[in-house]
């Protein structure tokens, strides 16, 4: 029988590398921006603070097994998350569709911006500047598309979360984006990694933040603001 799980990493800084003790794959069907274009089989999944995803686990043919959801990045009490006990032998009548949700057309970008996530003056910073609630660092126009380069210039992981609209992945380090990262709103950017994403600003005017979702980083000023204007 198949079960669908929605997972959130609600830790302030810890990431998790999820794997099943049975060695079987997860069938990932969604990211934090909803359904993927198609399901993706994954033997392990890394999830960082504020990331969400959905996957399906097929327990068919595993009657009597105790399957542990493991954290391969953990040790001691953080190495095991939960246990599934397969106690019934049921017939599965459903299946995961081969196609889920087509990627939306976000249009052609008319503006490009670059943001460097690093340290400056002993604080976490974006483009060398700590957060200032009175400063606006970008003013995209409503109903336009922009292309943003998100560059991690240091050795720390940053979980970059952009408010207001979902973002479509163009490239990761110049290569095509993984199939499970087509549309997202929180990007797990390791040291030396660069993402290029596209954003179409629809529906809402006003000011929005973007920031690192590792609590210690955003509280130490790795945050900025943009304003969607008419």
PDB file of N, CA and C in Angstrom, residues 62-147:
ATOM      1  N   UNK A  62       5.833  -5.809   1.992  1.00  0.00           N
ATOM      2  CA  UNK A  62       6.750  -5.676   3.126  1.00  0.00           C
ATOM      3  C   UNK A  62       6.057  -6.016   4.448  1.00  0.00           C
ATOM      4  N   UNK A  63       5.087  -6.909   4.395  1.00  0.00           N
ATOM      5  CA  UNK A  63       4.373  -7.334   5.586  1.00  0.00           C
ATOM      6  C   UNK A  63       5.349  -7.869   6.638  1.00  0.00           C
ATOM      7  N   UNK A  64       5.194  -7.395   7.874  1.00  0.00           N
ATOM      8  CA  UNK A  64       6.030  -7.850   8.977  1.00  0.00           C
ATOM      9  C   UNK A  64       7.323  -7.076   9.145  1.00  0.00           C
ATOM     10  N   UNK A  65       7.612  -6.155   8.228  1.00  0.00           N
ATOM     11  CA  UNK A  65       8.862  -5.391   8.335  1.00  0.00           C
ATOM     12  C   UNK A  65       8.666  -4.126   9.182  1.00  0.00           C
ATOM     13  N   UNK A  66       9.723  -3.744   9.889  1.00  0.00           N
ATOM     14  CA  UNK A  66       9.797  -2.457  10.565  1.00  0.00           C
ATOM     15  C   UNK A  66      10.808  -1.600   9.795  1.00  0.00           C
ATOM     16  N   UNK A  67      10.333  -0.554   9.153  1.00  0.00           N
ATOM     17  CA  UNK A  67      11.163   0.277   8.283  1.00  0.00           C
ATOM     18  C   UNK A  67      11.402   1.618   8.970  1.00  0.00           C
ATOM     19  N   UNK A  68      12.662   1.988   9.092  1.00  0.00           N
ATOM     20  CA  UNK A  68      13.024   3.221   9.799  1.00  0.00           C
ATOM     21  C   UNK A  68      13.324   4.332   8.802  1.00  0.00           C
ATOM     22  N   UNK A  69      12.710   5.499   9.048  1.00  0.00           N
ATOM     23  CA  UNK A  69      13.090   6.700   8.320  1.00  0.00           C
ATOM     24  C   UNK A  69      14.334   7.260   8.997  1.00  0.00           C
ATOM     25  N   UNK A  70      15.461   7.190   8.293  1.00  0.00           N
ATOM     26  CA  UNK A  70      16.749   7.534   8.874  1.00  0.00           C
ATOM     27  C   UNK A  70      17.179   8.944   8.482  1.00  0.00           C
ATOM     28  N   UNK A  71      18.057   9.510   9.317  1.00  0.00           N
ATOM     29  CA  UNK A  71      18.757  10.747   8.987  1.00  0.00           C
ATOM     30  C   UNK A  71      20.231  10.397   8.851  1.00  0.00           C
ATOM     31  N   UNK A  72      20.709  10.280   7.622  1.00  0.00           N
ATOM     32  CA  UNK A  72      22.096   9.868   7.388  1.00  0.00           C
ATOM     33  C   UNK A  72      23.091  10.957   7.777  1.00  0.00           C
ATOM     34  N   UNK A  73      22.610  12.176   7.987  1.00  0.00           N
ATOM     35  CA  UNK A  73      23.481  13.257   8.474  1.00  0.00           C
ATOM     36  C   UNK A  73      23.500  13.350   9.989  1.00  0.00           C
ATOM     37  N   UNK A  74      22.738  12.488  10.662  1.00  0.00           N
ATOM     38  CA  UNK A  74      22.640  12.557  12.112  1.00  0.00           C
ATOM     39  C   UNK A  74      23.479  11.506  12.806  1.00  0.00           C
ATOM     40  N   UNK A  75      23.499  11.611  14.106  1.00  0.00           N
ATOM     41  CA  UNK A  75      24.169  10.618  14.951  1.00  0.00           C
ATOM     42  C   UNK A  75      23.432  10.561  16.275  1.00  0.00           C
ATOM     43  N   UNK A  76      23.552   9.436  16.951  1.00  0.00           N
ATOM     44  CA  UNK A  76      22.869   9.291  18.229  1.00  0.00           C
ATOM     45  C   UNK A  76      21.367   9.433  18.071  1.00  0.00           C
ATOM     46  N   UNK A  77      20.778  10.333  18.856  1.00  0.00           N
ATOM     47  CA  UNK A  77      19.324  10.478  18.868  1.00  0.00           C
ATOM     48  C   UNK A  77      18.774  11.116  17.601  1.00  0.00           C
ATOM     49  N   UNK A  78      19.637  11.722  16.766  1.00  0.00           N
ATOM     50  CA  UNK A  78      19.148  12.370  15.540  1.00  0.00           C
ATOM     51  C   UNK A  78      19.290  11.475  14.306  1.00  0.00           C
ATOM     52  N   UNK A  79      19.773  10.239  14.486  1.00  0.00           N
ATOM     53  CA  UNK A  79      20.014   9.362  13.342  1.00  0.00           C
ATOM     54  C   UNK A  79      18.762   8.618  12.893  1.00  0.00           C
ATOM     55  N   UNK A  80      17.775   8.523  13.771  1.00  0.00           N
ATOM     56  CA  UNK A  80      16.523   7.856  13.431  1.00  0.00           C
ATOM     57  C   UNK A  80      15.365   8.798  13.715  1.00  0.00           C
ATOM     58  N   UNK A  81      14.454   8.910  12.756  1.00  0.00           N
ATOM     59  CA  UNK A  81      13.362   9.866  12.875  1.00  0.00           C
ATOM     60  C   UNK A  81      12.059   9.190  13.273  1.00  0.00           C
ATOM     61  N   UNK A  82      11.693   8.151  12.573  1.00  0.00           N
ATOM     62  CA  UNK A  82      10.467   7.427  12.913  1.00  0.00           C
ATOM     63  C   UNK A  82      10.523   6.031  12.311  1.00  0.00           C
ATOM     64  N   UNK A  83       9.610   5.166  12.789  1.00  0.00           N
ATOM     65  CA  UNK A  83       9.565   3.781  12.318  1.00  0.00           C
ATOM     66  C   UNK A  83       8.170   3.473  11.782  1.00  0.00           C
ATOM     67  N   UNK A  84       8.149   2.801  10.636  1.00  0.00           N
ATOM     68  CA  UNK A  84       6.894   2.335  10.046  1.00  0.00           C
ATOM     69  C   UNK A  84       6.805   0.820  10.279  1.00  0.00           C
ATOM     70  N   UNK A  85       5.725   0.381  10.889  1.00  0.00           N
ATOM     71  CA  UNK A  85       5.510  -1.051  11.129  1.00  0.00           C
ATOM     72  C   UNK A  85       4.423  -1.545  10.178  1.00  0.00           C
ATOM     73  N   UNK A  86       4.800  -2.415   9.268  1.00  0.00           N
ATOM     74  CA  UNK A  86       3.876  -2.913   8.246  1.00  0.00           C
ATOM     75  C   UNK A  86       3.166  -4.131   8.822  1.00  0.00           C
ATOM     76  N   UNK A  87       1.905  -3.939   9.212  1.00  0.00           N
ATOM     77  CA  UNK A  87       1.173  -4.996   9.938  1.00  0.00           C
ATOM     78  C   UNK A  87      -0.031  -5.520   9.166  1.00  0.00           C
ATOM     79  N   UNK A  88      -0.297  -4.950   7.977  1.00  0.00           N
ATOM     80  CA  UNK A  88      -1.433  -5.424   7.188  1.00  0.00           C
ATOM     81  C   UNK A  88      -0.997  -5.670   5.753  1.00  0.00           C
ATOM     82  N   UNK A  89      -1.591  -6.654   5.151  1.00  0.00           N
ATOM     83  CA  UNK A  89      -1.310  -6.992   3.754  1.00  0.00           C
ATOM     84  C   UNK A  89      -2.526  -6.575   2.931  1.00  0.00           C
ATOM     85  N   UNK A  90      -2.431  -5.418   2.279  1.00  0.00           N
ATOM     86  CA  UNK A  90      -3.562  -4.859   1.549  1.00  0.00           C
ATOM     87  C   UNK A  90      -3.254  -4.789   0.059  1.00  0.00           C
ATOM     88  N   UNK A  91      -4.297  -4.669  -0.727  1.00  0.00           N
ATOM     89  CA  UNK A  91      -4.154  -4.527  -2.173  1.00  0.00           C
ATOM     90  C   UNK A  91      -4.186  -3.044  -2.533  1.00  0.00           C
ATOM     91  N   UNK A  92      -3.176  -2.591  -3.265  1.00  0.00           N
ATOM     92  CA  UNK A  92      -3.093  -1.192  -3.683  1.00  0.00           C
ATOM     93  C   UNK A  92      -3.776  -1.012  -5.028  1.00  0.00           C
ATOM     94  N   UNK A  93      -4.770  -0.124  -5.077  1.00  0.00           N
ATOM     95  CA  UNK A  93      -5.505   0.127  -6.312  1.00  0.00           C
ATOM     96  C   UNK A  93      -5.145   1.459  -6.957  1.00  0.00           C
ATOM     97  N   UNK A  94      -4.265   2.237  -6.313  1.00  0.00           N
ATOM     98  CA  UNK A  94      -3.884   3.533  -6.871  1.00  0.00           C
ATOM     99  C   UNK A  94      -2.467   3.471  -7.410  1.00  0.00           C
ATOM    100  N   UNK A  95      -2.079   4.535  -8.111  1.00  0.00           N
ATOM    101  CA  UNK A  95      -0.717   4.624  -8.642  1.00  0.00           C
ATOM    102  C   UNK A  95      -0.319   6.084  -8.723  1.00  0.00           C
ATOM    103  N   UNK A  96       0.976   6.339  -8.785  1.00  0.00           N
ATOM    104  CA  UNK A  96       1.473   7.699  -8.949  1.00  0.00           C
ATOM    105  C   UNK A  96       1.479   8.016 -10.437  1.00  0.00           C
ATOM    106  N   UNK A  97       0.780   9.077 -10.875  1.00  0.00           N
ATOM    107  CA  UNK A  97       0.737   9.390 -12.312  1.00  0.00           C
ATOM    108  C   UNK A  97       2.121   9.703 -12.867  1.00  0.00           C
ATOM    109  N   UNK A  98       2.335   9.389 -14.116  1.00  0.00           N
ATOM    110  CA  UNK A  98       3.621   9.659 -14.767  1.00  0.00           C
ATOM    111  C   UNK A  98       3.828  11.153 -15.003  1.00  0.00           C
ATOM    112  N   UNK A  99       2.733  11.900 -15.155  1.00  0.00           N
ATOM    113  CA  UNK A  99       2.795  13.361 -15.303  1.00  0.00           C
ATOM    114  C   UNK A  99       1.957  13.980 -14.198  1.00  0.00           C
ATOM    115  N   UNK A 100       2.495  15.010 -13.547  1.00  0.00           N
ATOM    116  CA  UNK A 100       1.811  15.609 -12.408  1.00  0.00           C
ATOM    117  C   UNK A 100       1.311  17.021 -12.731  1.00  0.00           C
ATOM    118  N   UNK A 101       2.210  18.001 -12.843  1.00  0.00           N
ATOM    119  CA  UNK A 101       1.803  19.375 -13.156  1.00  0.00           C
ATOM    120  C   UNK A 101       2.846  20.008 -14.055  1.00  0.00           C
ATOM    121  N   UNK A 102       2.396  20.521 -15.182  1.00  0.00           N
ATOM    122  CA  UNK A 102       3.328  21.145 -16.121  1.00  0.00           C
ATOM    123  C   UNK A 102       3.924  22.410 -15.519  1.00  0.00           C
ATOM    124  N   UNK A 103       5.176  22.702 -15.881  1.00  0.00           N
ATOM    125  CA  UNK A 103       5.805  23.930 -15.420  1.00  0.00           C
ATOM    126  C   UNK A 103       5.068  25.133 -15.994  1.00  0.00           C
ATOM    127  N   UNK A 104       4.807  26.154 -15.178  1.00  0.00           N
ATOM    128  CA  UNK A 104       4.142  27.351 -15.710  1.00  0.00           C
ATOM    129  C   UNK A 104       5.093  28.147 -16.597  1.00  0.00           C
ATOM    130  N   UNK A 105       4.520  28.893 -17.512  1.00  0.00           N
ATOM    131  CA  UNK A 105       5.298  29.800 -18.352  1.00  0.00           C
ATOM    132  C   UNK A 105       5.483  31.105 -17.580  1.00  0.00           C
ATOM    133  N   UNK A 106       6.703  31.348 -17.106  1.00  0.00           N
ATOM    134  CA  UNK A 106       6.953  32.563 -16.321  1.00  0.00           C
ATOM    135  C   UNK A 106       7.409  33.726 -17.197  1.00  0.00           C
ATOM    136  N   UNK A 107       7.480  33.512 -18.498  1.00  0.00           N
ATOM    137  CA  UNK A 107       7.812  34.604 -19.399  1.00  0.00           C
ATOM    138  C   UNK A 107       9.308  34.830 -19.548  1.00  0.00           C
ATOM    139  N   UNK A 108       9.645  35.829 -20.333  1.00  0.00           N
ATOM    140  CA  UNK A 108      11.043  36.180 -20.612  1.00  0.00           C
ATOM    141  C   UNK A 108      11.484  37.292 -19.669  1.00  0.00           C
ATOM    142  N   UNK A 109      12.619  37.103 -18.994  1.00  0.00           N
ATOM    143  CA  UNK A 109      13.059  38.146 -18.059  1.00  0.00           C
ATOM    144  C   UNK A 109      13.475  39.421 -18.776  1.00  0.00           C
ATOM    145  N   UNK A 110      13.109  40.548 -18.164  1.00  0.00           N
ATOM    146  CA  UNK A 110      13.498  41.854 -18.690  1.00  0.00           C
ATOM    147  C   UNK A 110      14.540  42.531 -17.816  1.00  0.00           C
ATOM    148  N   UNK A 111      14.761  41.995 -16.623  1.00  0.00           N
ATOM    149  CA  UNK A 111      15.741  42.537 -15.676  1.00  0.00           C
ATOM    150  C   UNK A 111      16.503  41.378 -15.060  1.00  0.00           C
ATOM    151  N   UNK A 112      17.810  41.539 -14.896  1.00  0.00           N
ATOM    152  CA  UNK A 112      18.651  40.542 -14.207  1.00  0.00           C
ATOM    153  C   UNK A 112      19.265  41.179 -12.969  1.00  0.00           C
ATOM    154  N   UNK A 113      19.287  40.428 -11.886  1.00  0.00           N
ATOM    155  CA  UNK A 113      19.894  40.904 -10.644  1.00  0.00           C
ATOM    156  C   UNK A 113      20.759  39.794 -10.061  1.00  0.00           C
ATOM    157  N   UNK A 114      21.782  40.178  -9.304  1.00  0.00           N
ATOM    158  CA  UNK A 114      22.677  39.204  -8.662  1.00  0.00           C
ATOM    159  C   UNK A 114      22.747  39.506  -7.178  1.00  0.00           C
ATOM    160  N   UNK A 115      22.714  38.425  -6.376  1.00  0.00           N
ATOM    161  CA  UNK A 115      22.779  38.559  -4.926  1.00  0.00           C
ATOM    162  C   UNK A 115      23.822  37.584  -4.390  1.00  0.00           C
ATOM    163  N   UNK A 116      24.796  38.136  -3.657  1.00  0.00           N
ATOM    164  CA  UNK A 116      25.874  37.353  -3.065  1.00  0.00           C
ATOM    165  C   UNK A 116      25.599  37.200  -1.578  1.00  0.00           C
ATOM    166  N   UNK A 117      25.573  35.960  -1.115  1.00  0.00           N
ATOM    167  CA  UNK A 117      25.314  35.655   0.294  1.00  0.00           C
ATOM    168  C   UNK A 117      26.641  35.289   0.944  1.00  0.00           C
ATOM    169  N   UNK A 118      27.073  36.142   1.891  1.00  0.00           N
ATOM    170  CA  UNK A 118      28.420  35.994   2.438  1.00  0.00           C
ATOM    171  C   UNK A 118      28.476  36.677   3.795  1.00  0.00           C
ATOM    172  N   UNK A 119      29.702  36.960   4.269  1.00  0.00           N
ATOM    173  CA  UNK A 119      29.890  37.728   5.500  1.00  0.00           C
ATOM    174  C   UNK A 119      30.624  39.023   5.173  1.00  0.00           C
ATOM    175  N   UNK A 120      30.267  40.087   5.920  1.00  0.00           N
ATOM    176  CA  UNK A 120      30.932  41.381   5.752  1.00  0.00           C
ATOM    177  C   UNK A 120      30.869  42.116   7.085  1.00  0.00           C
ATOM    178  N   UNK A 121      32.006  42.604   7.543  1.00  0.00           N
ATOM    179  CA  UNK A 121      32.039  43.343   8.795  1.00  0.00           C
ATOM    180  C   UNK A 121      31.622  42.532   9.999  1.00  0.00           C
ATOM    181  N   UNK A 122      31.883  41.214   9.964  1.00  0.00           N
ATOM    182  CA  UNK A 122      31.533  40.359  11.095  1.00  0.00           C
ATOM    183  C   UNK A 122      30.076  39.956  11.158  1.00  0.00           C
ATOM    184  N   UNK A 123      29.286  40.273  10.110  1.00  0.00           N
ATOM    185  CA  UNK A 123      27.880  39.893  10.056  1.00  0.00           C
ATOM    186  C   UNK A 123      27.584  39.158   8.754  1.00  0.00           C
ATOM    187  N   UNK A 124      26.517  38.365   8.789  1.00  0.00           N
ATOM    188  CA  UNK A 124      26.025  37.799   7.547  1.00  0.00           C
ATOM    189  C   UNK A 124      25.443  38.922   6.697  1.00  0.00           C
ATOM    190  N   UNK A 125      25.608  38.800   5.395  1.00  0.00           N
ATOM    191  CA  UNK A 125      25.218  39.916   4.532  1.00  0.00           C
ATOM    192  C   UNK A 125      24.704  39.418   3.192  1.00  0.00           C
ATOM    193  N   UNK A 126      24.010  40.297   2.491  1.00  0.00           N
ATOM    194  CA  UNK A 126      23.602  40.087   1.101  1.00  0.00           C
ATOM    195  C   UNK A 126      24.182  41.240   0.299  1.00  0.00           C
ATOM    196  N   UNK A 127      24.999  40.901  -0.684  1.00  0.00           N
ATOM    197  CA  UNK A 127      25.731  41.912  -1.464  1.00  0.00           C
ATOM    198  C   UNK A 127      26.523  42.851  -0.556  1.00  0.00           C
ATOM    199  N   UNK A 128      27.110  42.275   0.493  1.00  0.00           N
ATOM    200  CA  UNK A 128      27.979  43.030   1.380  1.00  0.00           C
ATOM    201  C   UNK A 128      27.269  43.922   2.375  1.00  0.00           C
ATOM    202  N   UNK A 129      25.931  43.858   2.429  1.00  0.00           N
ATOM    203  CA  UNK A 129      25.178  44.739   3.314  1.00  0.00           C
ATOM    204  C   UNK A 129      24.319  43.934   4.285  1.00  0.00           C
ATOM    205  N   UNK A 130      24.351  44.282   5.579  1.00  0.00           N
ATOM    206  CA  UNK A 130      23.423  43.667   6.525  1.00  0.00           C
ATOM    207  C   UNK A 130      22.028  44.250   6.352  1.00  0.00           C
ATOM    208  N   UNK A 131      21.056  43.624   6.964  1.00  0.00           N
ATOM    209  CA  UNK A 131      19.664  44.055   6.814  1.00  0.00           C
ATOM    210  C   UNK A 131      19.443  45.452   7.377  1.00  0.00           C
ATOM    211  N   UNK A 132      18.721  46.244   6.606  1.00  0.00           N
ATOM    212  CA  UNK A 132      18.270  47.567   7.035  1.00  0.00           C
ATOM    213  C   UNK A 132      16.798  47.660   6.661  1.00  0.00           C
ATOM    214  N   UNK A 133      15.890  47.732   7.645  1.00  0.00           N
ATOM    215  CA  UNK A 133      14.455  47.729   7.326  1.00  0.00           C
ATOM    216  C   UNK A 133      14.014  48.933   6.503  1.00  0.00           C
ATOM    217  N   UNK A 134      14.850  49.953   6.423  1.00  0.00           N
ATOM    218  CA  UNK A 134      14.498  51.145   5.660  1.00  0.00           C
ATOM    219  C   UNK A 134      15.074  51.145   4.243  1.00  0.00           C
ATOM    220  N   UNK A 135      15.773  50.052   3.876  1.00  0.00           N
ATOM    221  CA  UNK A 135      16.407  49.996   2.559  1.00  0.00           C
ATOM    222  C   UNK A 135      15.681  48.993   1.667  1.00  0.00           C
ATOM    223  N   UNK A 136      15.431  49.362   0.421  1.00  0.00           N
ATOM    224  CA  UNK A 136      14.860  48.467  -0.585  1.00  0.00           C
ATOM    225  C   UNK A 136      15.955  48.172  -1.600  1.00  0.00           C
ATOM    226  N   UNK A 137      16.250  46.894  -1.836  1.00  0.00           N
ATOM    227  CA  UNK A 137      17.359  46.534  -2.723  1.00  0.00           C
ATOM    228  C   UNK A 137      16.926  46.137  -4.125  1.00  0.00           C
ATOM    229  N   UNK A 138      15.636  46.041  -4.379  1.00  0.00           N
ATOM    230  CA  UNK A 138      15.153  45.758  -5.737  1.00  0.00           C
ATOM    231  C   UNK A 138      13.716  46.238  -5.843  1.00  0.00           C
ATOM    232  N   UNK A 139      13.360  46.772  -7.010  1.00  0.00           N
ATOM    233  CA  UNK A 139      11.996  47.232  -7.248  1.00  0.00           C
ATOM    234  C   UNK A 139      11.485  46.644  -8.567  1.00  0.00           C
ATOM    235  N   UNK A 140      11.081  45.379  -8.554  1.00  0.00           N
ATOM    236  CA  UNK A 140      10.499  44.788  -9.767  1.00  0.00           C
ATOM    237  C   UNK A 140       9.110  45.356 -10.036  1.00  0.00           C
ATOM    238  N   UNK A 141       8.746  45.430 -11.309  1.00  0.00           N
ATOM    239  CA  UNK A 141       7.435  45.932 -11.714  1.00  0.00           C
ATOM    240  C   UNK A 141       6.430  44.787 -11.797  1.00  0.00           C
ATOM    241  N   UNK A 142       5.203  45.073 -11.416  1.00  0.00           N
ATOM    242  CA  UNK A 142       4.139  44.076 -11.463  1.00  0.00           C
ATOM    243  C   UNK A 142       3.970  43.538 -12.885  1.00  0.00           C
ATOM    244  N   UNK A 143       3.726  42.225 -12.982  1.00  0.00           N
ATOM    245  CA  UNK A 143       3.491  41.522 -14.244  1.00  0.00           C
ATOM    246  C   UNK A 143       4.723  41.472 -15.147  1.00  0.00           C
ATOM    247  N   UNK A 144       5.912  41.614 -14.566  1.00  0.00           N
ATOM    248  CA  UNK A 144       7.151  41.405 -15.313  1.00  0.00           C
ATOM    249  C   UNK A 144       7.889  40.198 -14.740  1.00  0.00           C
ATOM    250  N   UNK A 145       8.836  39.703 -15.528  1.00  0.00           N
ATOM    251  CA  UNK A 145       9.671  38.572 -15.117  1.00  0.00           C
ATOM    252  C   UNK A 145      11.107  39.041 -14.960  1.00  0.00           C
ATOM    253  N   UNK A 146      11.745  38.605 -13.869  1.00  0.00           N
ATOM    254  CA  UNK A 146      13.147  38.912 -13.649  1.00  0.00           C
ATOM    255  C   UNK A 146      13.941  37.634 -13.478  1.00  0.00           C
ATOM    256  N   UNK A 147      15.251  37.745 -13.704  1.00  0.00           N
ATOM    257  CA  UNK A 147      16.158  36.616 -13.495  1.00  0.00           C
ATOM    258  C   UNK A 147      17.142  37.001 -12.397  1.00  0.00           C
TER     259      UNK A 147
END
